[in-house]
Amino acid sequence: LPIVAQVQLPTTLRDGDTRKTSIEGVYFSMQGSGEMQLDVAGPSPTLWSYKFPVRASGQSRCQVGRGIRENYMGFGLSNPDGQHFSLDQIEVLASKSKTRRV
């Protein structure tokens, strides 16, 4: 039977810097098929969800909304269709605001 799984990383201060952070992209080293879902958690109860395809090459990418500017962020990954997957690494490419702290 398909099993829907979820991996949730804690909401933390990204890189110990108080400047607002925007996300350029999230990269996954993983095996599987179909579509996965990335959840980006900001200050509670803020949550943004994005679906992305799993690529046969073992490297997949999820583009997120350009409007996310937060200090504290957490990330989650799930397989909404219950398909098999194997996750090795999640890499979040982020950029800091040059001046914005509030």
XYZ file of C-alpha atoms in Angstrom:
102
model
C 0.000 0.000 0.000
C 1.174 3.576 -0.626
C 2.514 5.268 2.499
C 2.448 9.051 2.739
C 5.602 10.176 4.559
C 6.755 13.558 5.795
C 10.194 14.842 6.779
C 10.062 18.056 8.818
C 13.107 20.154 9.699
C 12.740 22.571 12.634
C 11.996 26.269 12.172
C 15.268 27.972 13.063
C 17.174 31.206 12.552
C 18.918 30.694 9.213
C 22.721 31.038 9.498
C 22.557 33.009 12.769
C 22.033 36.325 10.959
C 19.250 38.789 11.800
C 18.863 40.086 8.222
C 15.831 38.848 6.289
C 16.517 35.848 4.059
C 14.998 35.017 0.695
C 15.211 31.582 -0.903
C 16.777 31.188 -4.346
C 15.882 27.489 -4.589
C 15.831 24.200 -2.710
C 17.810 21.257 -4.085
C 17.341 17.586 -3.251
C 19.672 14.625 -3.691
C 17.103 11.853 -3.877
C 15.804 8.845 -5.770
C 12.155 8.250 -6.567
C 9.463 9.177 -9.049
C 6.375 11.328 -9.383
C 5.788 14.601 -7.581
C 6.952 15.576 -4.122
C 5.841 18.517 -2.004
C 8.069 21.039 -0.253
C 6.635 23.004 2.678
C 8.363 26.204 3.793
C 7.364 27.210 7.319
C 7.725 30.783 8.480
C 6.546 32.217 11.771
C 3.565 30.174 12.938
C 1.009 29.711 11.321
C 2.613 30.784 7.995
C 3.197 27.893 5.561
C 3.950 27.868 1.832
C 3.651 24.624 -0.189
C 5.199 23.816 -3.580
C 5.084 20.667 -5.705
C 8.051 19.586 -7.816
C 8.931 16.569 -9.989
C 11.520 14.010 -8.877
C 14.145 13.706 -11.622
C 15.718 10.417 -12.663
C 19.213 11.987 -12.433
C 19.030 11.916 -8.618
C 19.107 15.725 -8.353
C 15.802 17.600 -8.122
C 15.001 21.269 -7.627
C 12.033 23.151 -6.232
C 11.506 26.810 -7.073
C 9.799 28.722 -4.270
C 7.940 32.043 -4.258
C 10.084 35.136 -4.502
C 8.063 36.952 -1.832
C 9.301 34.888 1.110
C 11.463 37.103 3.344
C 11.898 35.669 6.819
C 14.476 35.273 9.578
C 13.111 31.988 10.916
C 12.314 29.223 8.425
C 11.767 25.486 8.497
C 11.420 23.019 5.640
C 9.353 19.884 5.139
C 9.213 17.259 2.401
C 6.358 14.861 1.708
C 5.174 12.369 -0.905
C 1.448 13.159 -1.307
C 0.812 10.144 -3.576
C 2.576 7.684 -1.267
C 5.279 6.815 -3.803
C 8.648 5.353 -2.806
C 11.580 7.762 -2.343
C 15.030 7.826 -0.818
C 16.371 11.190 0.413
C 20.096 11.815 0.873
C 20.385 15.595 1.175
C 18.429 18.865 1.198
C 20.289 22.048 0.240
C 18.643 25.459 0.654
C 20.174 28.224 -1.450
C 19.397 31.480 0.360
C 20.404 35.104 -0.043
C 20.498 37.761 2.663
C 18.966 41.187 2.354
C 21.646 43.876 2.254
C 19.873 46.043 4.833
C 16.465 44.687 5.863
C 16.309 43.337 9.424
C 12.698 44.176 10.350
